[in-house]
Amino acid sequence: MRYFVQAAGREHEVEIVLQPDGSVAASVGGRPVAVDVVSFSARELSVRVGARVLDLTIEGSSPVLGVVASGTRTYVPVESERMRAAARAKGPESAAKSRDVRAPMPGRVIKIFVAEGESVVAGQPVMIVEAMKMENEVKSRGVGVVAKVHAVLGATVEANAVLISFT
């Protein structure tokens, strides 16, 4: 399965293929990456990349996943090739909505960095949502102009709630 991951202001194409022997073949940007799955469950994954073992905890749900690695939480937009195809089939209006910034998990809005009419770039911090006593930076998924800030400072938001819409 092919995935499109937004990280460090760029989109990365990640392909993961389960092999007949149970191993995993992975590539990033078309370049093979040696990966061994040490253990996994619904929300936790240990992988060996080279000589290093990474213990990952996955939070939230697509299109924005929270990943905790080495005690650091990062939110990354992840889109499968199936999600992309479905958005294209629904037309341009659906594609615009997919750029909406959504809450990665339930929490309270403690900072808003953008206003309506402001231009943003991919990966730009737009808001901070506090969840489980941790401050989570929410970033823009792409380039655009803020059409509406739906979130209100101090308000509680549900997971996947639209926080910001773009034109």
Tab-separated table of N, CA and C in Angstrom:
chain	number	residue	atom	x	y	z
A	1	MET	N	0.849	-1.174	0.000
A	1	MET	CA	0.000	0.000	0.000
A	1	MET	C	0.895	1.237	0.000
A	2	ARG	N	0.483	2.226	-0.744
A	2	ARG	CA	1.236	3.471	-0.852
A	2	ARG	C	0.558	4.544	0.001
A	3	TYR	N	1.386	5.306	0.730
A	3	TYR	CA	0.897	6.377	1.587
A	3	TYR	C	1.636	7.660	1.246
A	4	PHE	N	0.986	8.787	1.499
A	4	PHE	CA	1.576	10.099	1.285
A	4	PHE	C	1.609	10.787	2.648
A	5	VAL	N	2.813	11.052	3.137
A	5	VAL	CA	3.022	11.573	4.485
A	5	VAL	C	3.597	12.981	4.389
A	6	GLN	N	2.972	13.930	5.091
A	6	GLN	CA	3.472	15.304	5.138
A	6	GLN	C	4.381	15.431	6.352
A	7	ALA	N	5.653	15.725	6.138
A	7	ALA	CA	6.594	15.912	7.246
A	7	ALA	C	7.667	16.904	6.828
A	8	ALA	N	8.071	17.734	7.752
A	8	ALA	CA	9.115	18.740	7.502
A	8	ALA	C	8.774	19.618	6.299
A	9	GLY	N	7.475	19.937	6.140
A	9	GLY	CA	7.051	20.818	5.062
A	9	GLY	C	7.052	20.199	3.680
A	10	ARG	N	7.255	18.871	3.597
A	10	ARG	CA	7.284	18.196	2.297
A	10	ARG	C	6.418	16.952	2.341
A	11	GLU	N	6.022	16.513	1.153
A	11	GLU	CA	5.280	15.265	1.049
A	11	GLU	C	6.249	14.137	0.720
A	12	HIS	N	6.111	13.021	1.440
A	12	HIS	CA	6.955	11.849	1.229
A	12	HIS	C	6.062	10.684	0.824
A	13	GLU	N	6.434	10.008	-0.247
A	13	GLU	CA	5.695	8.826	-0.686
A	13	GLU	C	6.306	7.610	0.007
A	14	VAL	N	5.485	6.909	0.776
A	14	VAL	CA	5.941	5.742	1.528
A	14	VAL	C	5.165	4.531	1.034
A	15	GLU	N	5.884	3.492	0.659
A	15	GLU	CA	5.226	2.264	0.209
A	15	GLU	C	5.579	1.140	1.171
A	16	ILE	N	4.547	0.434	1.626
A	16	ILE	CA	4.724	-0.684	2.552
A	16	ILE	C	4.049	-1.899	1.943
A	17	VAL	N	4.819	-2.986	1.805
A	17	VAL	CA	4.296	-4.210	1.192
A	17	VAL	C	4.575	-5.381	2.130
A	18	LEU	N	3.519	-6.105	2.496
A	18	LEU	CA	3.673	-7.310	3.303
A	18	LEU	C	4.074	-8.448	2.378
A	19	GLN	N	5.216	-9.054	2.656
A	19	GLN	CA	5.752	-10.130	1.818
A	19	GLN	C	5.113	-11.473	2.197
A	20	PRO	N	5.126	-12.457	1.276
A	20	PRO	CA	4.539	-13.774	1.561
A	20	PRO	C	5.133	-14.455	2.800
A	21	ASP	N	6.405	-14.168	3.111
A	21	ASP	CA	7.033	-14.796	4.284
A	21	ASP	C	6.733	-14.053	5.588
A	22	GLY	N	5.884	-12.998	5.515
A	22	GLY	CA	5.515	-12.240	6.705
A	22	GLY	C	6.380	-11.023	6.960
A	23	SER	N	7.462	-10.875	6.223
A	23	SER	CA	8.320	-9.703	6.399
A	23	SER	C	7.691	-8.498	5.697
A	24	VAL	N	8.274	-7.340	5.930
A	24	VAL	CA	7.757	-6.103	5.351
A	24	VAL	C	8.822	-5.491	4.454
A	25	ALA	N	8.425	-5.106	3.247
A	25	ALA	CA	9.303	-4.356	2.346
A	25	ALA	C	8.808	-2.914	2.361
A	26	ALA	N	9.717	-1.965	2.552
A	26	ALA	CA	9.324	-0.562	2.622
A	26	ALA	C	10.233	0.281	1.746
A	27	SER	N	9.661	1.377	1.242
A	27	SER	CA	10.459	2.353	0.504
A	27	SER	C	9.929	3.745	0.818
A	28	VAL	N	10.824	4.714	0.785
A	28	VAL	CA	10.466	6.115	0.986
A	28	VAL	C	10.997	6.872	-0.217
A	29	GLY	N	10.094	7.507	-0.957
A	29	GLY	CA	10.503	8.226	-2.158
A	29	GLY	C	11.117	7.319	-3.202
A	30	GLY	N	10.696	6.049	-3.234
A	30	GLY	CA	11.212	5.098	-4.207
A	30	GLY	C	12.503	4.410	-3.791
A	31	ARG	N	13.083	4.829	-2.674
A	31	ARG	CA	14.329	4.216	-2.189
A	31	ARG	C	14.002	3.160	-1.134
A	32	PRO	N	14.511	1.942	-1.310
A	32	PRO	CA	14.254	0.882	-0.331
A	32	PRO	C	14.815	1.237	1.052
A	33	VAL	N	14.057	0.869	2.085
A	33	VAL	CA	14.474	1.069	3.468
A	33	VAL	C	14.392	-0.283	4.161
A	34	ALA	N	15.486	-0.708	4.792
A	34	ALA	CA	15.497	-1.994	5.501
A	34	ALA	C	14.733	-1.844	6.812
A	35	VAL	N	13.598	-2.546	6.915
A	35	VAL	CA	12.734	-2.460	8.089
A	35	VAL	C	12.361	-3.864	8.537
A	36	ASP	N	12.493	-4.122	9.838
A	36	ASP	CA	12.008	-5.370	10.422
A	36	ASP	C	10.983	-5.010	11.481
A	37	VAL	N	9.808	-5.623	11.418
A	37	VAL	CA	8.793	-5.403	12.441
A	37	VAL	C	9.121	-6.329	13.606
A	38	VAL	N	9.412	-5.732	14.764
A	38	VAL	CA	9.755	-6.509	15.951
A	38	VAL	C	8.483	-6.987	16.633
A	39	SER	N	7.519	-6.073	16.834
A	39	SER	CA	6.215	-6.424	17.406
A	39	SER	C	5.212	-5.350	17.015
A	40	PHE	N	3.931	-5.716	17.050
A	40	PHE	CA	2.906	-4.725	16.747
A	40	PHE	C	1.579	-5.130	17.371
A	41	SER	N	0.761	-4.116	17.633
A	41	SER	CA	-0.618	-4.299	18.077
A	41	SER	C	-1.421	-3.213	17.377
A	42	ALA	N	-2.658	-3.020	17.775
A	42	ALA	CA	-3.514	-2.046	17.091
A	42	ALA	C	-2.933	-0.633	17.113
A	43	ARG	N	-2.295	-0.230	18.206
A	43	ARG	CA	-1.808	1.144	18.339
A	43	ARG	C	-0.328	1.253	18.687
A	44	GLU	N	0.360	0.130	18.831
A	44	GLU	CA	1.782	0.173	19.170
A	44	GLU	C	2.577	-0.668	18.187
A	45	LEU	N	3.773	-0.182	17.876
A	45	LEU	CA	4.594	-0.827	16.861
A	45	LEU	C	6.066	-0.663	17.235
A	46	SER	N	6.814	-1.745	17.167
A	46	SER	CA	8.270	-1.685	17.335
A	46	SER	C	8.891	-2.133	16.026
A	47	VAL	N	9.749	-1.284	15.464
A	47	VAL	CA	10.400	-1.618	14.197
A	47	VAL	C	11.904	-1.426	14.329
A	48	ARG	N	12.641	-2.240	13.614
A	48	ARG	CA	14.091	-2.113	13.555
A	48	ARG	C	14.429	-1.508	12.200
A	49	VAL	N	15.068	-0.356	12.230
A	49	VAL	CA	15.533	0.312	11.018
A	49	VAL	C	17.050	0.363	11.141
A	50	GLY	N	17.723	-0.459	10.350
A	50	GLY	CA	19.171	-0.603	10.505
A	50	GLY	C	19.451	-1.261	11.845
A	51	ALA	N	20.292	-0.640	12.668
A	51	ALA	CA	20.625	-1.194	13.982
A	51	ALA	C	19.760	-0.605	15.092
A	52	ARG	N	18.854	0.306	14.740
A	52	ARG	CA	18.064	1.038	15.724
A	52	ARG	C	16.646	0.488	15.823
A	53	VAL	N	16.149	0.291	17.053
A	53	VAL	CA	14.769	-0.146	17.267
A	53	VAL	C	13.954	1.063	17.706
A	54	LEU	N	12.839	1.307	17.017
A	54	LEU	CA	11.939	2.412	17.343
A	54	LEU	C	10.649	1.852	17.915
A	55	ASP	N	10.266	2.330	19.097
A	55	ASP	CA	8.984	1.979	19.689
A	55	ASP	C	8.035	3.133	19.399
A	56	LEU	N	6.971	2.851	18.661
A	56	LEU	CA	6.032	3.880	18.227
A	56	LEU	C	4.653	3.615	18.807
A	57	THR	N	3.977	4.680	19.212
A	57	THR	CA	2.580	4.610	19.614
A	57	THR	C	1.807	5.497	18.652
A	58	ILE	N	0.738	4.963	18.086
A	58	ILE	CA	-0.065	5.690	17.109
A	58	ILE	C	-1.336	6.182	17.794
A	59	GLU	N	-1.667	7.469	17.587
A	59	GLU	CA	-2.863	8.073	18.169
A	59	GLU	C	-3.707	8.690	17.067
A	60	GLY	N	-4.993	8.846	17.342
A	60	GLY	CA	-5.882	9.497	16.396
A	60	GLY	C	-6.210	8.605	15.224
A	61	SER	N	-6.753	9.229	14.193
A	61	SER	CA	-7.117	8.472	12.999
A	61	SER	C	-6.841	9.320	11.773
A	62	SER	N	-6.739	8.665	10.652
A	62	SER	CA	-6.446	9.339	9.405
A	62	SER	C	-7.532	10.376	9.143
A	63	PRO	N	-7.243	11.529	8.645
A	63	PRO	CA	-6.076	11.882	7.862
A	63	PRO	C	-4.888	12.412	8.664
A	64	VAL	N	-5.048	12.652	9.981
A	64	VAL	CA	-3.911	13.130	10.766
A	64	VAL	C	-3.657	12.147	11.899
A	65	LEU	N	-2.456	11.584	11.928
A	65	LEU	CA	-2.090	10.616	12.959
A	65	LEU	C	-1.097	11.238	13.928
A	66	GLY	N	-1.266	10.922	15.201
A	66	GLY	CA	-0.280	11.289	16.202
A	66	GLY	C	0.674	10.119	16.352
A	67	VAL	N	1.961	10.395	16.340
A	67	VAL	CA	2.968	9.349	16.502
A	67	VAL	C	3.857	9.752	17.672
A	68	VAL	N	3.959	8.860	18.666
A	68	VAL	CA	4.841	9.102	19.802
A	68	VAL	C	6.048	8.192	19.639
A	69	ALA	N	7.233	8.794	19.547
A	69	ALA	CA	8.493	8.053	19.417
A	69	ALA	C	9.507	8.685	20.360
A	70	SER	N	10.118	7.885	21.198
A	70	SER	CA	11.119	8.373	22.158
A	70	SER	C	10.568	9.512	23.009
A	71	GLY	N	9.300	9.420	23.387
A	71	GLY	CA	8.684	10.420	24.247
A	71	GLY	C	8.268	11.700	23.558
A	72	THR	N	8.453	11.800	22.259
A	72	THR	CA	8.080	13.001	21.509
A	72	THR	C	6.860	12.709	20.648
A	73	ARG	N	5.829	13.547	20.797
A	73	ARG	CA	4.599	13.376	20.025
A	73	ARG	C	4.643	14.309	18.820
A	74	THR	N	4.348	13.757	17.652
A	74	THR	CA	4.305	14.519	16.408
A	74	THR	C	3.022	14.156	15.680
A	75	TYR	N	2.383	15.140	15.080
A	75	TYR	CA	1.187	14.877	14.276
A	75	TYR	C	1.551	15.006	12.813
A	76	VAL	N	1.213	13.997	12.048
A	76	VAL	CA	1.537	14.012	10.628
A	76	VAL	C	0.305	13.663	9.802
A	77	PRO	N	0.033	14.460	8.776
A	77	PRO	CA	-1.026	14.091	7.843
A	77	PRO	C	-0.585	12.869	7.037
A	78	VAL	N	-1.422	11.852	7.001
A	78	VAL	CA	-1.142	10.630	6.248
A	78	VAL	C	-2.359	10.330	5.391
A	79	GLU	N	-2.113	10.114	4.107
A	79	GLU	CA	-3.188	9.832	3.163
A	79	GLU	C	-2.797	8.603	2.348
A	80	SER	N	-3.679	7.624	2.288
A	80	SER	CA	-3.388	6.440	1.471
A	80	SER	C	-3.729	6.743	0.019
A	81	GLU	N	-3.211	5.907	-0.884
A	81	GLU	CA	-3.549	6.110	-2.296
A	81	GLU	C	-5.046	5.929	-2.510
A	82	ARG	N	-5.697	5.082	-1.719
A	82	ARG	CA	-7.153	4.901	-1.828
A	82	ARG	C	-7.897	6.168	-1.420
A	83	MET	N	-7.431	6.813	-0.341
A	83	MET	CA	-8.055	8.063	0.095
A	83	MET	C	-7.914	9.132	-0.983
A	84	ARG	N	-6.758	9.205	-1.607
A	84	ARG	CA	-6.535	10.186	-2.679
A	84	ARG	C	-7.465	9.933	-3.852
A	85	ALA	N	-7.580	8.660	-4.248
A	85	ALA	CA	-8.439	8.314	-5.383
A	85	ALA	C	-9.892	8.656	-5.069
A	86	ALA	N	-10.330	8.390	-3.845
A	86	ALA	CA	-11.708	8.700	-3.456
A	86	ALA	C	-11.953	10.207	-3.483
A	87	ALA	N	-10.982	11.000	-3.017
A	87	ALA	CA	-11.122	12.459	-3.030
A	87	ALA	C	-11.187	12.988	-4.462
A	88	ARG	N	-10.364	12.417	-5.352
A	88	ARG	CA	-10.394	12.847	-6.761
A	88	ARG	C	-11.738	12.504	-7.392
A	89	ALA	N	-12.280	11.344	-7.053
A	89	ALA	CA	-13.554	10.917	-7.633
A	89	ALA	C	-14.703	11.815	-7.185
A	90	LYS	N	-14.589	12.393	-5.991
A	90	LYS	CA	-15.644	13.265	-5.473
A	90	LYS	C	-15.569	14.668	-6.054
A	91	GLY	N	-14.455	15.012	-6.688
A	91	GLY	CA	-14.341	16.309	-7.343
A	91	GLY	C	-13.560	17.328	-6.545
A	92	PRO	N	-13.392	18.524	-7.125
A	92	PRO	CA	-12.548	19.556	-6.534
A	92	PRO	C	-13.046	20.080	-5.189
A	93	GLU	N	-14.367	20.119	-4.986
A	93	GLU	CA	-14.894	20.619	-3.712
A	93	GLU	C	-14.440	19.718	-2.569
A	94	SER	N	-14.449	18.412	-2.806
A	94	SER	CA	-13.996	17.454	-1.792
A	94	SER	C	-12.508	17.613	-1.525
A	95	ALA	N	-11.726	17.848	-2.555
A	95	ALA	CA	-10.279	18.021	-2.385
A	95	ALA	C	-9.987	19.234	-1.515
A	96	ALA	N	-10.749	20.315	-1.685
A	96	ALA	CA	-10.551	21.509	-0.864
A	96	ALA	C	-10.856	21.202	0.596
A	97	LYS	N	-11.918	20.440	0.849
A	97	LYS	CA	-12.272	20.094	2.221
A	97	LYS	C	-11.210	19.219	2.865
A	98	SER	N	-10.503	18.407	2.076
A	98	SER	CA	-9.490	17.528	2.654
A	98	SER	C	-8.313	18.330	3.203
A	99	ARG	N	-8.191	19.600	2.818
A	99	ARG	CA	-7.123	20.453	3.341
A	99	ARG	C	-7.507	21.071	4.674
A	100	ASP	N	-8.768	20.932	5.091
A	100	ASP	CA	-9.183	21.471	6.378
A	100	ASP	C	-8.267	20.947	7.471
A	101	VAL	N	-7.993	21.786	8.447
A	101	VAL	CA	-7.225	21.345	9.605
A	101	VAL	C	-8.222	20.802	10.616
A	102	ARG	N	-7.995	19.555	11.034
A	102	ARG	CA	-8.903	18.885	11.967
A	102	ARG	C	-8.180	18.566	13.267
A	103	ALA	N	-8.948	18.432	14.331
A	103	ALA	CA	-8.379	18.087	15.634
A	103	ALA	C	-7.891	16.641	15.611
A	104	PRO	N	-6.632	16.411	15.953
A	104	PRO	CA	-6.109	15.045	15.937
A	104	PRO	C	-6.672	14.182	17.057
A	105	MET	N	-7.156	14.827	18.134
A	105	MET	CA	-7.725	14.105	19.271
A	105	MET	C	-8.547	15.104	20.077
A	106	PRO	N	-9.391	14.617	20.997
A	106	PRO	CA	-10.147	15.567	21.821
A	106	PRO	C	-9.186	16.405	22.664
A	107	GLY	N	-9.547	17.651	22.901
A	107	GLY	CA	-8.688	18.503	23.717
A	107	GLY	C	-9.252	19.905	23.823
A	108	ARG	N	-8.427	20.826	24.339
A	108	ARG	CA	-8.831	22.212	24.529
A	108	ARG	C	-7.898	23.115	23.741
A	109	VAL	N	-8.464	24.052	23.000
A	109	VAL	CA	-7.682	24.992	22.191
A	109	VAL	C	-7.058	26.021	23.130
A	110	ILE	N	-5.708	26.073	23.156
A	110	ILE	CA	-5.049	27.020	24.062
A	110	ILE	C	-4.309	28.141	23.332
A	111	LYS	N	-4.047	27.969	22.032
A	111	LYS	CA	-3.424	29.038	21.240
A	111	LYS	C	-3.888	28.924	19.798
A	112	ILE	N	-4.133	30.073	19.172
A	112	ILE	CA	-4.463	30.128	17.746
A	112	ILE	C	-3.483	31.110	17.112
A	113	PHE	N	-2.751	30.641	16.103
A	113	PHE	CA	-1.693	31.449	15.497
A	113	PHE	C	-2.103	32.155	14.204
A	114	VAL	N	-3.259	31.812	13.631
A	114	VAL	CA	-3.655	32.386	12.343
A	114	VAL	C	-5.034	33.031	12.448
A	115	ALA	N	-5.321	33.890	11.479
A	115	ALA	CA	-6.622	34.554	11.412
A	115	ALA	C	-7.175	34.408	9.999
A	116	GLU	N	-8.467	34.663	9.854
A	116	GLU	CA	-9.104	34.585	8.539
A	116	GLU	C	-8.426	35.551	7.578
A	117	GLY	N	-8.204	35.073	6.341
A	117	GLY	CA	-7.563	35.877	5.314
A	117	GLY	C	-6.047	35.749	5.279
A	118	GLU	N	-5.479	35.087	6.265
A	118	GLU	CA	-4.027	34.917	6.335
A	118	GLU	C	-3.571	33.759	5.452
A	119	SER	N	-2.425	33.916	4.801
A	119	SER	CA	-1.840	32.838	3.991
A	119	SER	C	-0.996	31.941	4.876
A	120	VAL	N	-1.055	30.629	4.598
A	120	VAL	CA	-0.236	29.667	5.335
A	120	VAL	C	0.473	28.751	4.352
A	121	VAL	N	1.540	28.128	4.825
A	121	VAL	CA	2.289	27.164	4.019
A	121	VAL	C	2.186	25.795	4.681
A	122	ALA	N	2.514	24.760	3.943
A	122	ALA	CA	2.471	23.398	4.469
A	122	ALA	C	3.391	23.276	5.674
A	123	GLY	N	2.876	22.670	6.732
A	123	GLY	CA	3.673	22.437	7.927
A	123	GLY	C	3.729	23.604	8.892
A	124	GLN	N	3.072	24.718	8.552
A	124	GLN	CA	3.082	25.889	9.433
A	124	GLN	C	2.199	25.632	10.650
A	125	PRO	N	2.688	25.903	11.871
A	125	PRO	CA	1.843	25.760	13.057
A	125	PRO	C	0.679	26.748	12.987
A	126	VAL	N	-0.540	26.264	13.225
A	126	VAL	CA	-1.718	27.124	13.163
A	126	VAL	C	-2.447	27.188	14.497
A	127	MET	N	-2.174	26.224	15.386
A	127	MET	CA	-2.933	26.152	16.623
A	127	MET	C	-2.237	25.202	17.596
A	128	ILE	N	-2.533	25.355	18.887
A	128	ILE	CA	-2.089	24.377	19.886
A	128	ILE	C	-3.321	23.875	20.615
A	129	VAL	N	-3.448	22.549	20.659
A	129	VAL	CA	-4.544	21.890	21.363
A	129	VAL	C	-3.929	21.118	22.521
A	130	GLU	N	-4.442	21.365	23.719
A	130	GLU	CA	-3.956	20.649	24.895
A	130	GLU	C	-4.801	19.394	25.086
A	131	ALA	N	-4.122	18.262	25.192
A	131	ALA	CA	-4.799	16.983	25.414
A	131	ALA	C	-3.965	16.173	26.388
A	132	MET	N	-4.600	15.631	27.387
A	132	MET	CA	-3.908	14.808	28.390
A	132	MET	C	-2.704	15.544	28.970
A	133	LYS	N	-2.893	16.836	29.270
A	133	LYS	CA	-1.874	17.700	29.873
A	133	LYS	C	-0.635	17.888	29.000
A	134	MET	N	-0.766	17.613	27.708
A	134	MET	CA	0.342	17.846	26.776
A	134	MET	C	-0.121	18.838	25.719
A	135	GLU	N	0.771	19.747	25.337
A	135	GLU	CA	0.459	20.710	24.290
A	135	GLU	C	0.825	20.109	22.940
A	136	ASN	N	-0.153	20.049	22.041
A	136	ASN	CA	0.037	19.441	20.729
A	136	ASN	C	-0.084	20.510	19.653
A	137	GLU	N	1.010	20.714	18.923
A	137	GLU	CA	1.030	21.703	17.855
A	137	GLU	C	0.295	21.137	16.643
A	138	VAL	N	-0.685	21.876	16.154
A	138	VAL	CA	-1.448	21.471	14.974
A	138	VAL	C	-0.937	22.302	13.807
A	139	LYS	N	-0.614	21.621	12.693
A	139	LYS	CA	0.002	22.301	11.549
A	139	LYS	C	-0.887	22.243	10.318
A	140	SER	N	-0.667	23.196	9.424
A	140	SER	CA	-1.368	23.236	8.145
A	140	SER	C	-0.920	22.066	7.278
A	141	ARG	N	-1.862	21.511	6.517
A	141	ARG	CA	-1.539	20.390	5.630
A	141	ARG	C	-1.000	20.855	4.288
A	142	GLY	N	-1.244	22.101	3.941
A	142	GLY	CA	-0.803	22.566	2.630
A	142	GLY	C	-0.801	24.082	2.560
A	143	VAL	N	-0.595	24.581	1.372
A	143	VAL	CA	-0.581	26.018	1.119
A	143	VAL	C	-2.021	26.477	0.915
A	144	GLY	N	-2.374	27.629	1.476
A	144	GLY	CA	-3.721	28.142	1.284
A	144	GLY	C	-3.942	29.428	2.043
A	145	VAL	N	-5.175	29.921	1.939
A	145	VAL	CA	-5.596	31.118	2.652
A	145	VAL	C	-6.693	30.695	3.624
A	146	VAL	N	-6.577	31.117	4.872
A	146	VAL	CA	-7.550	30.746	5.894
A	146	VAL	C	-8.894	31.384	5.556
A	147	ALA	N	-9.905	30.545	5.332
A	147	ALA	CA	-11.259	31.029	5.049
A	147	ALA	C	-12.016	31.258	6.351
A	148	LYS	N	-11.860	30.322	7.306
A	148	LYS	CA	-12.583	30.435	8.570
A	148	LYS	C	-11.839	29.680	9.659
A	149	VAL	N	-11.741	30.313	10.816
A	149	VAL	CA	-11.216	29.647	12.011
A	149	VAL	C	-12.438	29.210	12.808
A	150	HIS	N	-12.712	27.916	12.811
A	150	HIS	CA	-13.892	27.373	13.490
A	150	HIS	C	-13.668	27.241	14.991
A	151	ALA	N	-12.433	26.977	15.392
A	151	ALA	CA	-12.116	26.768	16.803
A	151	ALA	C	-12.135	28.095	17.551
A	152	VAL	N	-12.493	28.014	18.828
A	152	VAL	CA	-12.530	29.190	19.688
A	152	VAL	C	-11.521	28.976	20.812
A	153	LEU	N	-10.741	29.999	21.093
A	153	LEU	CA	-9.741	29.920	22.144
A	153	LEU	C	-10.394	29.504	23.459
A	154	GLY	N	-9.844	28.464	24.091
A	154	GLY	CA	-10.365	27.968	25.361
A	154	GLY	C	-11.449	26.918	25.232
A	155	ALA	N	-11.959	26.721	24.015
A	155	ALA	CA	-13.044	25.757	23.798
A	155	ALA	C	-12.513	24.329	23.729
A	156	THR	N	-13.365	23.388	24.087
A	156	THR	CA	-13.047	21.969	23.963
A	156	THR	C	-13.466	21.512	22.576
A	157	VAL	N	-12.621	20.710	21.937
A	157	VAL	CA	-12.926	20.191	20.601
A	157	VAL	C	-12.893	18.668	20.625
A	158	GLU	N	-13.692	18.069	19.781
A	158	GLU	CA	-13.727	16.616	19.638
A	158	GLU	C	-12.701	16.183	18.595
A	159	ALA	N	-12.316	14.922	18.638
A	159	ALA	CA	-11.403	14.376	17.633
A	159	ALA	C	-12.016	14.523	16.252
A	160	ASN	N	-11.223	14.930	15.293
A	160	ASN	CA	-11.598	15.083	13.884
A	160	ASN	C	-12.509	16.286	13.613
A	161	ALA	N	-12.734	17.140	14.616
A	161	ALA	CA	-13.532	18.348	14.396
A	161	ALA	C	-12.745	19.301	13.498
A	162	VAL	N	-13.442	19.991	12.592
A	162	VAL	CA	-12.779	20.965	11.718
A	162	VAL	C	-12.398	22.180	12.561
A	163	LEU	N	-11.106	22.493	12.576
A	163	LEU	CA	-10.602	23.639	13.326
A	163	LEU	C	-10.450	24.863	12.435
A	164	ILE	N	-9.939	24.639	11.197
A	164	ILE	CA	-9.692	25.729	10.255
A	164	ILE	C	-10.037	25.256	8.854
A	165	SER	N	-10.732	26.119	8.082
A	165	SER	CA	-11.044	25.832	6.672
A	165	SER	C	-10.250	26.781	5.790
A	166	PHE	N	-9.951	26.319	4.573
A	166	PHE	CA	-9.187	27.115	3.612
A	166	PHE	C	-9.999	27.388	2.360
A	167	THR	N	-9.654	28.493	1.649
A	167	THR	CA	-10.317	28.789	0.377
A	167	THR	C	-9.590	28.082	-0.735
